Amino acid sequence: MSKKMLMMLMAALLIFILAGCGGGSQEEETGAGDSASEENQDAGTEEDASEEAASGDVKTIRAGIGLNNEHPQYKGLEKFKEIVEEETGGSIEVETYHSGQLGDDRSMMEALQLGSQEVTVPSTAPIANFVNEFTIFDFPFLFPSSEVADEVLDGEVGQKFLDMLEEQNMVGLAYWENGFRDLSNSSHEVATAEDFDGLSIRTMENDLHIDAFRELGANPTPMAFTELFTALQQGTVDGQENPVATIYLEGFHEVQDYVSDTHHVYSPFVFMMSKQFYDSLSEEEQTIVEEAAVEAGEFQREENRAANEEYLQSLQDEGMTYTEVSDEAREEMAEIVQPVIDEYASEIGEDLVNEVYEAVEAAQE
Ligand code: KDG
């Protein structure tokens, strides 16, 4: 055997030995292919995560909302942070921002599309500017109760809408709760539809809301939530509509005299993530953030329902006049805005609209 042949044989032998030491199948390394127990795999995930954390490969989620840090929406973000950081062993860190620190709903959703922010939790109304079908969830009087809303949103119909977000580079992970929207204003008591006449009302940036309040005789002014308190304080608008927890926790009672339990729309929040960031996660990390968004949402809904009960009394204690709206008055409001609903239903598509209404009916059986 020539010297050259011998050298080549030695080199091949050396390569074989080195490959055998550092290689090992994916399965041997992770135990994924053998009968490794869940614990081993979990241990593997956590071990991987803490290794990532130790190696500095930490991913950061910047999660921003419009409401302040006293609102259940922020408590839900903090719960999400707690779960994700614990379950990933620190390989994912969550930074939470409130009060529009990262921008208003529209700009935060645009930031998710660009990948410059990872999470936001807007109401469905501003989402309709990105996915028009979400308008349905702001049809006045669509959901008769929060329980019915939970069942529809957490079921097949709700998931169908979340899936629509992907084409906008956003991943919808869960529904949280803003709540039943009530009217506040600084002009007069509102007990019936005719009391809306002439009121200038700030609405969310959503065409249906604008058209519905106009149909009721009000003068709607669409505005980002971040500008609302100042507009109320300066009298730019007479009133606004939000769940009572928001009215109280955002201090609107300081600049508003009247509140009416119109309950004209049940407003869901959507917990959404930048698709660019979601796709960068491992399968294990994706499962963790998905489950954390749902678990934090269950917590947030509970906190929110307790808050909305508590704060109606607080608003009165702070001097606001509370006007109870009768079922008959609500029925009259619903009749007045029905032509607006019909117009949007035909624009969105009767089949999808009927599917939602049928799911609402089924959830009440
Ligand atoms: O981030 C919070 C906002 O999405 C939410 O408060 C929107 O209800 C809303 C409003 O009136 O703008």
Short mmCIF file of C-alpha atoms and ligand atoms in Angstrom, two decimals:
data_model
loop_
_atom_site.label_atom_id
_atom_site.label_comp_id
_atom_site.label_asym_id
_atom_site.label_seq_id
_atom_site.Cartn_x
_atom_site.Cartn_y
_atom_site.Cartn_z
CA MET A 1 0.00 0.00 0.00
CA SER A 2 1.49 3.35 -1.00
CA LYS A 3 2.25 5.99 1.59
CA LYS A 4 -0.45 8.21 0.04
CA MET A 5 -3.06 5.47 0.32
CA LEU A 6 -2.08 4.90 3.96
CA MET A 7 -2.46 8.64 4.76
CA MET A 8 -5.91 8.74 3.12
CA LEU A 9 -7.01 5.66 5.07
CA MET A 10 -5.78 7.23 8.35
CA ALA A 11 -7.64 10.48 7.54
CA ALA A 12 -10.87 8.61 6.76
CA LEU A 13 -10.50 6.60 9.99
CA LEU A 14 -9.95 9.84 11.98
CA ILE A 15 -13.04 11.49 10.47
CA PHE A 16 -15.15 8.41 11.24
CA ILE A 17 -14.00 8.38 14.87
CA LEU A 18 -14.67 12.13 15.36
CA ALA A 19 -18.14 11.88 13.77
CA GLY A 20 -19.04 8.99 16.05
CA CYS A 21 -18.12 10.95 19.21
CA GLY A 22 -19.90 14.24 18.41
CA GLY A 23 -22.83 12.98 16.33
CA GLY A 24 -25.51 10.71 17.65
CA SER A 25 -28.92 10.77 16.14
CA GLN A 26 -31.30 13.58 16.98
CA GLU A 27 -33.26 10.95 18.81
CA GLU A 28 -30.32 9.86 21.01
CA GLU A 29 -29.66 13.50 21.87
CA THR A 30 -33.15 14.50 22.66
CA GLY A 31 -34.69 11.13 23.45
CA ALA A 32 -37.49 12.16 21.14
CA GLY A 33 -37.49 8.92 19.15
CA ASP A 34 -37.17 6.45 21.98
CA SER A 35 -39.60 5.74 24.75
CA ALA A 36 -38.34 8.75 26.72
CA SER A 37 -41.02 9.84 29.16
CA GLU A 38 -42.73 13.23 29.02
CA GLU A 39 -40.55 14.21 31.97
CA ASN A 40 -37.36 13.47 30.01
CA GLN A 41 -38.63 15.48 27.06
CA ASP A 42 -39.79 18.29 29.34
CA ALA A 43 -36.49 18.16 31.13
CA GLY A 44 -34.89 18.36 27.70
CA THR A 45 -36.95 21.43 26.83
CA GLU A 46 -36.23 23.17 30.10
CA GLU A 47 -32.60 22.16 29.90
CA ASP A 48 -32.45 23.51 26.33
CA ALA A 49 -34.22 26.67 27.47
CA SER A 50 -31.96 27.30 30.41
CA GLU A 51 -28.98 26.57 28.18
CA GLU A 52 -30.32 29.15 25.75
CA ALA A 53 -30.86 31.54 28.63
CA ALA A 54 -27.37 30.85 29.94
CA SER A 55 -25.89 31.25 26.47
CA GLY A 56 -27.63 34.60 26.14
CA ASP A 57 -29.92 33.37 23.32
CA VAL A 58 -32.88 34.90 25.13
CA LYS A 59 -35.84 35.97 23.02
CA THR A 60 -37.73 39.06 24.17
CA ILE A 61 -41.46 39.68 23.85
CA ARG A 62 -42.46 43.36 23.95
CA ALA A 63 -46.14 43.27 24.93
CA GLY A 64 -48.02 46.57 24.76
CA ILE A 65 -51.62 47.63 25.48
CA GLY A 66 -53.60 50.85 25.56
CA LEU A 67 -55.14 50.62 29.01
CA ASN A 68 -53.26 51.49 32.18
CA ASN A 69 -51.50 49.21 34.67
CA GLU A 70 -54.48 49.02 37.03
CA HIS A 71 -56.74 47.48 34.39
CA PRO A 72 -57.34 43.68 34.22
CA GLN A 73 -55.95 43.83 30.67
CA TYR A 74 -52.53 44.62 32.17
CA LYS A 75 -52.97 42.02 34.93
CA GLY A 76 -53.52 39.53 32.13
CA LEU A 77 -50.26 40.58 30.48
CA GLU A 78 -48.41 40.14 33.77
CA LYS A 79 -49.90 36.64 34.12
CA PHE A 80 -48.76 35.81 30.57
CA LYS A 81 -45.27 37.05 31.47
CA GLU A 82 -45.19 34.91 34.63
CA ILE A 83 -46.22 31.73 32.81
CA VAL A 84 -43.94 32.15 29.78
CA GLU A 85 -40.82 33.04 31.76
CA GLU A 86 -41.38 30.12 34.12
CA GLU A 87 -42.21 27.55 31.44
CA THR A 88 -39.28 28.50 29.19
CA GLY A 89 -36.79 28.69 32.05
CA GLY A 90 -35.99 32.22 30.95
CA SER A 91 -35.27 31.54 27.27
CA ILE A 92 -38.14 33.93 26.54
CA GLU A 93 -38.46 37.17 28.52
CA VAL A 94 -41.60 39.32 28.43
CA GLU A 95 -41.51 43.12 28.77
CA THR A 96 -44.97 44.56 29.53
CA TYR A 97 -46.03 48.08 28.51
CA HIS A 98 -49.34 49.84 29.25
CA SER A 99 -51.13 53.19 28.71
CA GLY A 100 -50.17 53.33 25.07
CA GLN A 101 -46.44 53.50 25.91
CA LEU A 102 -45.73 51.64 22.64
CA GLY A 103 -48.47 53.45 20.68
CA ASP A 104 -52.19 53.16 20.01
CA ASP A 105 -53.96 50.00 18.86
CA ARG A 106 -53.47 50.65 15.17
CA SER A 107 -49.76 51.51 15.45
CA MET A 108 -49.09 48.53 17.74
CA MET A 109 -50.73 46.16 15.27
CA GLU A 110 -48.63 47.72 12.50
CA ALA A 111 -45.56 47.13 14.69
CA LEU A 112 -46.51 43.43 14.96
CA GLN A 113 -46.76 43.29 11.16
CA LEU A 114 -43.27 44.80 10.88
CA GLY A 115 -41.83 42.64 13.66
CA SER A 116 -40.82 45.63 15.80
CA GLN A 117 -43.20 44.57 18.58
CA GLU A 118 -44.22 41.03 19.51
CA VAL A 119 -47.59 41.18 21.34
CA THR A 120 -50.60 43.46 21.67
CA VAL A 121 -54.19 42.89 22.86
CA PRO A 122 -56.59 45.27 21.08
CA SER A 123 -60.36 45.29 21.02
CA THR A 124 -61.89 43.69 17.93
CA ALA A 125 -63.09 47.08 16.64
CA PRO A 126 -59.69 48.47 15.54
CA ILE A 127 -58.76 45.01 14.19
CA ALA A 128 -61.53 45.45 11.58
CA ASN A 129 -59.24 47.98 9.85
CA PHE A 130 -56.89 45.06 9.11
CA VAL A 131 -59.37 42.16 8.76
CA ASN A 132 -62.81 43.52 7.85
CA GLU A 133 -64.62 40.37 9.02
CA PHE A 134 -63.84 41.26 12.65
CA THR A 135 -66.51 43.98 12.29
CA ILE A 136 -69.07 41.28 13.10
CA PHE A 137 -67.95 41.13 16.74
CA ASP A 138 -68.95 44.78 17.13
CA PHE A 139 -72.49 44.30 15.83
CA PRO A 140 -74.61 45.95 18.52
CA PHE A 141 -76.31 43.50 20.88
CA LEU A 142 -74.68 40.46 19.16
CA PHE A 143 -73.70 38.72 22.41
CA PRO A 144 -76.43 38.53 25.12
CA SER A 145 -73.96 37.57 27.86
CA SER A 146 -70.25 37.10 28.49
CA GLU A 147 -70.82 33.34 28.92
CA VAL A 148 -72.29 33.11 25.40
CA ALA A 149 -69.42 35.23 24.11
CA ASP A 150 -66.87 32.88 25.72
CA GLU A 151 -68.47 29.82 24.12
CA VAL A 152 -68.63 31.33 20.63
CA LEU A 153 -65.19 32.97 20.72
CA ASP A 154 -63.40 29.96 22.22
CA GLY A 155 -65.05 27.58 19.72
CA GLU A 156 -64.72 26.90 15.99
CA VAL A 157 -66.20 30.24 14.93
CA GLY A 158 -63.78 32.24 17.07
CA GLN A 159 -60.84 30.23 15.78
CA LYS A 160 -61.94 30.88 12.17
CA PHE A 161 -61.54 34.61 12.79
CA LEU A 162 -58.19 34.22 14.58
CA ASP A 163 -56.91 32.28 11.55
CA MET A 164 -57.77 35.27 9.33
CA LEU A 165 -55.12 37.35 11.10
CA GLU A 166 -52.25 35.33 9.63
CA GLU A 167 -52.65 36.98 6.21
CA GLN A 168 -51.92 40.24 8.04
CA ASN A 169 -48.73 38.81 9.59
CA MET A 170 -50.37 38.51 12.98
CA VAL A 171 -51.10 35.30 14.92
CA GLY A 172 -54.26 35.36 17.07
CA LEU A 173 -53.67 33.20 20.16
CA ALA A 174 -56.65 33.87 22.43
CA TYR A 175 -59.69 36.02 23.20
CA TRP A 176 -59.59 38.08 26.35
CA GLU A 177 -62.34 40.41 27.58
CA ASN A 178 -62.86 44.14 27.32
CA GLY A 179 -66.53 43.76 28.27
CA PHE A 180 -69.96 45.27 27.71
CA ARG A 181 -69.63 48.84 26.54
CA ASP A 182 -71.58 51.54 28.35
CA LEU A 183 -72.09 55.20 27.52
CA SER A 184 -70.71 58.07 29.59
CA ASN A 185 -71.12 61.78 28.85
CA SER A 186 -70.93 65.24 30.39
CA SER A 187 -74.18 66.64 28.94
CA HIS A 188 -77.28 64.79 30.19
CA GLU A 189 -78.73 61.48 31.30
CA VAL A 190 -79.20 58.91 28.53
CA ALA A 191 -82.05 56.46 29.18
CA THR A 192 -83.52 56.01 25.70
CA ALA A 193 -82.49 56.18 22.05
CA GLU A 194 -83.75 59.74 21.63
CA ASP A 195 -81.38 60.89 24.41
CA PHE A 196 -78.48 60.26 22.01
CA ASP A 197 -79.73 63.10 19.83
CA GLY A 198 -77.02 65.72 19.30
CA LEU A 199 -74.45 64.11 21.67
CA SER A 200 -70.91 64.25 20.30
CA ILE A 201 -69.49 60.83 21.11
CA ARG A 202 -65.96 59.55 20.66
CA THR A 203 -66.02 56.17 18.98
CA MET A 204 -63.29 53.66 18.29
CA GLU A 205 -61.77 53.86 14.82
CA ASN A 206 -64.35 51.51 13.35
CA ASP A 207 -66.81 52.36 10.57
CA LEU A 208 -69.64 50.32 12.07
CA HIS A 209 -69.42 52.14 15.41
CA ILE A 210 -69.40 55.49 13.59
CA ASP A 211 -72.45 54.61 11.46
CA ALA A 212 -74.39 53.07 14.36
CA PHE A 213 -74.04 56.11 16.62
CA ARG A 214 -74.91 58.40 13.72
CA GLU A 215 -78.05 56.32 13.13
CA LEU A 216 -78.96 56.86 16.80
CA GLY A 217 -78.77 60.62 16.27
CA ALA A 218 -75.36 61.23 17.86
CA ASN A 219 -72.37 62.98 16.29
CA PRO A 220 -69.59 60.32 16.24
CA THR A 221 -65.89 61.28 16.37
CA PRO A 222 -63.47 58.33 15.77
CA MET A 223 -60.35 58.63 17.91
CA ALA A 224 -57.52 56.47 19.24
CA PHE A 225 -57.95 55.48 22.89
CA THR A 226 -54.69 57.27 23.79
CA GLU A 227 -56.28 60.65 22.92
CA LEU A 228 -59.59 60.07 24.67
CA PHE A 229 -59.06 61.42 28.19
CA THR A 230 -57.74 64.75 26.88
CA ALA A 231 -60.66 65.04 24.45
CA LEU A 232 -63.13 64.51 27.29
CA GLN A 233 -61.22 66.91 29.56
CA GLN A 234 -61.18 69.64 26.91
CA GLY A 235 -64.80 69.05 25.91
CA THR A 236 -63.83 68.16 22.34
CA VAL A 237 -66.47 65.45 22.69
CA ASP A 238 -69.39 65.13 25.13
CA GLY A 239 -68.97 61.45 25.77
CA GLN A 240 -67.54 58.06 24.98
CA GLU A 241 -68.41 54.40 25.43
CA ASN A 242 -66.38 51.75 27.22
CA PRO A 243 -66.89 49.10 29.91
CA VAL A 244 -67.25 50.59 33.40
CA ALA A 245 -63.90 49.13 34.52
CA THR A 246 -62.23 51.28 31.85
CA ILE A 247 -64.37 54.33 32.69
CA TYR A 248 -63.34 54.08 36.36
CA LEU A 249 -59.72 52.91 36.10
CA GLU A 250 -58.89 55.48 33.42
CA GLY A 251 -60.37 58.23 35.61
CA PHE A 252 -63.11 59.24 33.18
CA HIS A 253 -65.34 59.98 36.19
CA GLU A 254 -63.16 63.05 36.68
CA VAL A 255 -64.36 64.47 33.34
CA GLN A 256 -67.76 62.81 32.88
CA ASP A 257 -71.02 63.32 34.82
CA TYR A 258 -73.39 60.64 33.51
CA VAL A 259 -73.07 56.88 32.88
CA SER A 260 -75.77 54.62 31.35
CA ASP A 261 -75.65 50.82 31.24
CA THR A 262 -76.45 50.71 27.53
CA HIS A 263 -74.43 47.47 27.15
CA HIS A 264 -74.72 48.16 23.42
CA VAL A 265 -71.71 46.03 22.36
CA TYR A 266 -69.81 43.17 24.03
CA SER A 267 -66.18 43.96 23.21
CA PRO A 268 -63.64 41.07 23.05
CA PHE A 269 -59.89 41.65 23.21
CA VAL A 270 -57.69 39.57 20.91
CA PHE A 271 -54.28 38.47 22.21
CA MET A 272 -52.12 38.55 19.11
CA MET A 273 -48.46 37.96 18.27
CA SER A 274 -46.21 39.06 15.44
CA LYS A 275 -46.11 36.21 12.89
CA GLN A 276 -42.42 36.89 12.26
CA PHE A 277 -41.70 36.34 15.97
CA TYR A 278 -44.06 33.37 16.33
CA ASP A 279 -42.39 31.62 13.38
CA SER A 280 -38.98 32.18 15.00
CA LEU A 281 -39.97 30.11 18.02
CA SER A 282 -39.30 26.40 18.45
CA GLU A 283 -42.32 24.08 18.51
CA GLU A 284 -42.00 23.81 22.29
CA GLU A 285 -41.88 27.61 22.66
CA GLN A 286 -44.90 28.03 20.37
CA THR A 287 -46.88 25.60 22.52
CA ILE A 288 -45.83 27.49 25.66
CA VAL A 289 -46.92 30.93 24.36
CA GLU A 290 -50.18 29.50 22.97
CA GLU A 291 -51.10 27.87 26.27
CA ALA A 292 -49.95 30.90 28.26
CA ALA A 293 -52.15 33.26 26.20
CA VAL A 294 -55.19 31.06 26.87
CA GLU A 295 -54.45 30.55 30.59
CA ALA A 296 -53.74 34.25 31.12
CA GLY A 297 -56.97 35.00 29.24
CA GLU A 298 -59.02 32.84 31.62
CA PHE A 299 -57.46 34.74 34.52
CA GLN A 300 -58.04 38.11 32.81
CA ARG A 301 -61.70 37.37 32.12
CA GLU A 302 -62.27 36.55 35.80
CA GLU A 303 -60.51 39.71 36.94
CA ASN A 304 -62.39 41.78 34.37
CA ARG A 305 -65.85 40.52 35.38
CA ALA A 306 -65.15 41.18 39.04
CA ALA A 307 -63.90 44.66 38.16
CA ASN A 308 -66.91 45.63 36.05
CA GLU A 309 -69.26 44.72 38.90
CA GLU A 310 -67.22 46.64 41.47
CA TYR A 311 -66.60 49.81 39.50
CA LEU A 312 -70.18 50.75 38.61
CA GLN A 313 -70.72 51.53 42.31
CA SER A 314 -67.37 53.31 42.47
CA LEU A 315 -68.39 55.61 39.62
CA GLN A 316 -71.49 56.63 41.59
CA ASP A 317 -69.40 57.09 44.74
CA GLU A 318 -67.24 59.48 42.70
CA GLY A 319 -70.35 61.54 41.90
CA MET A 320 -71.45 60.22 38.51
CA THR A 321 -75.17 59.91 37.86
CA TYR A 322 -75.99 56.32 36.89
CA THR A 323 -78.92 55.76 34.56
CA GLU A 324 -80.33 52.25 34.23
CA VAL A 325 -81.38 51.53 30.63
CA SER A 326 -84.52 49.38 30.34
CA ASP A 327 -84.75 46.31 28.10
CA GLU A 328 -87.42 48.12 26.08
CA ALA A 329 -85.07 51.04 25.49
CA ARG A 330 -82.31 48.65 24.38
CA GLU A 331 -84.76 46.94 22.01
CA GLU A 332 -85.60 50.33 20.51
CA MET A 333 -81.86 51.10 20.07
CA ALA A 334 -81.38 47.70 18.41
CA GLU A 335 -84.24 48.38 15.97
CA ILE A 336 -82.79 51.78 15.04
CA VAL A 337 -79.31 50.42 14.27
CA GLN A 338 -80.54 47.24 12.49
CA PRO A 339 -80.27 48.84 9.00
CA VAL A 340 -76.60 49.58 9.73
CA ILE A 341 -76.02 45.98 10.80
CA ASP A 342 -77.79 44.72 7.65
CA GLU A 343 -75.59 46.93 5.45
CA TYR A 344 -72.38 45.63 7.03
CA ALA A 345 -73.64 42.04 7.02
CA SER A 346 -74.14 42.10 3.26
CA GLU A 347 -70.74 43.75 2.79
CA ILE A 348 -68.93 41.14 4.94
CA GLY A 349 -70.91 38.16 3.60
CA GLU A 350 -74.25 36.79 4.81
CA ASP A 351 -72.91 33.23 5.18
CA LEU A 352 -70.22 34.18 7.69
CA VAL A 353 -72.57 36.51 9.56
CA ASN A 354 -75.24 33.79 9.78
CA GLU A 355 -72.60 31.33 11.03
CA VAL A 356 -71.81 33.70 13.91
CA TYR A 357 -75.46 34.32 14.78
CA GLU A 358 -76.16 30.56 14.65
CA ALA A 359 -73.24 29.95 17.02
CA VAL A 360 -74.68 32.60 19.37
CA GLU A 361 -78.08 30.86 19.24
CA ALA A 362 -76.51 27.44 19.84
CA ALA A 363 -74.55 28.76 22.83
CA GLN A 364 -77.84 29.77 24.50
CA GLU A 365 -79.48 26.35 24.20
O1 KDG B 1 -55.54 48.58 24.34
C1 KDG B 1 -56.80 48.82 24.86
C2 KDG B 1 -57.74 49.19 23.77
O2 KDG B 1 -57.67 48.26 22.72
C3 KDG B 1 -59.17 49.22 24.19
O3 KDG B 1 -59.37 49.93 25.33
C4 KDG B 1 -59.94 49.75 23.02
O4 KDG B 1 -62.05 49.72 24.01
C5 KDG B 1 -61.20 50.37 23.42
C6 KDG B 1 -61.35 51.78 23.07
O5 KDG B 1 -62.38 52.36 23.48
O6 KDG B 1 -60.49 52.29 22.34
#
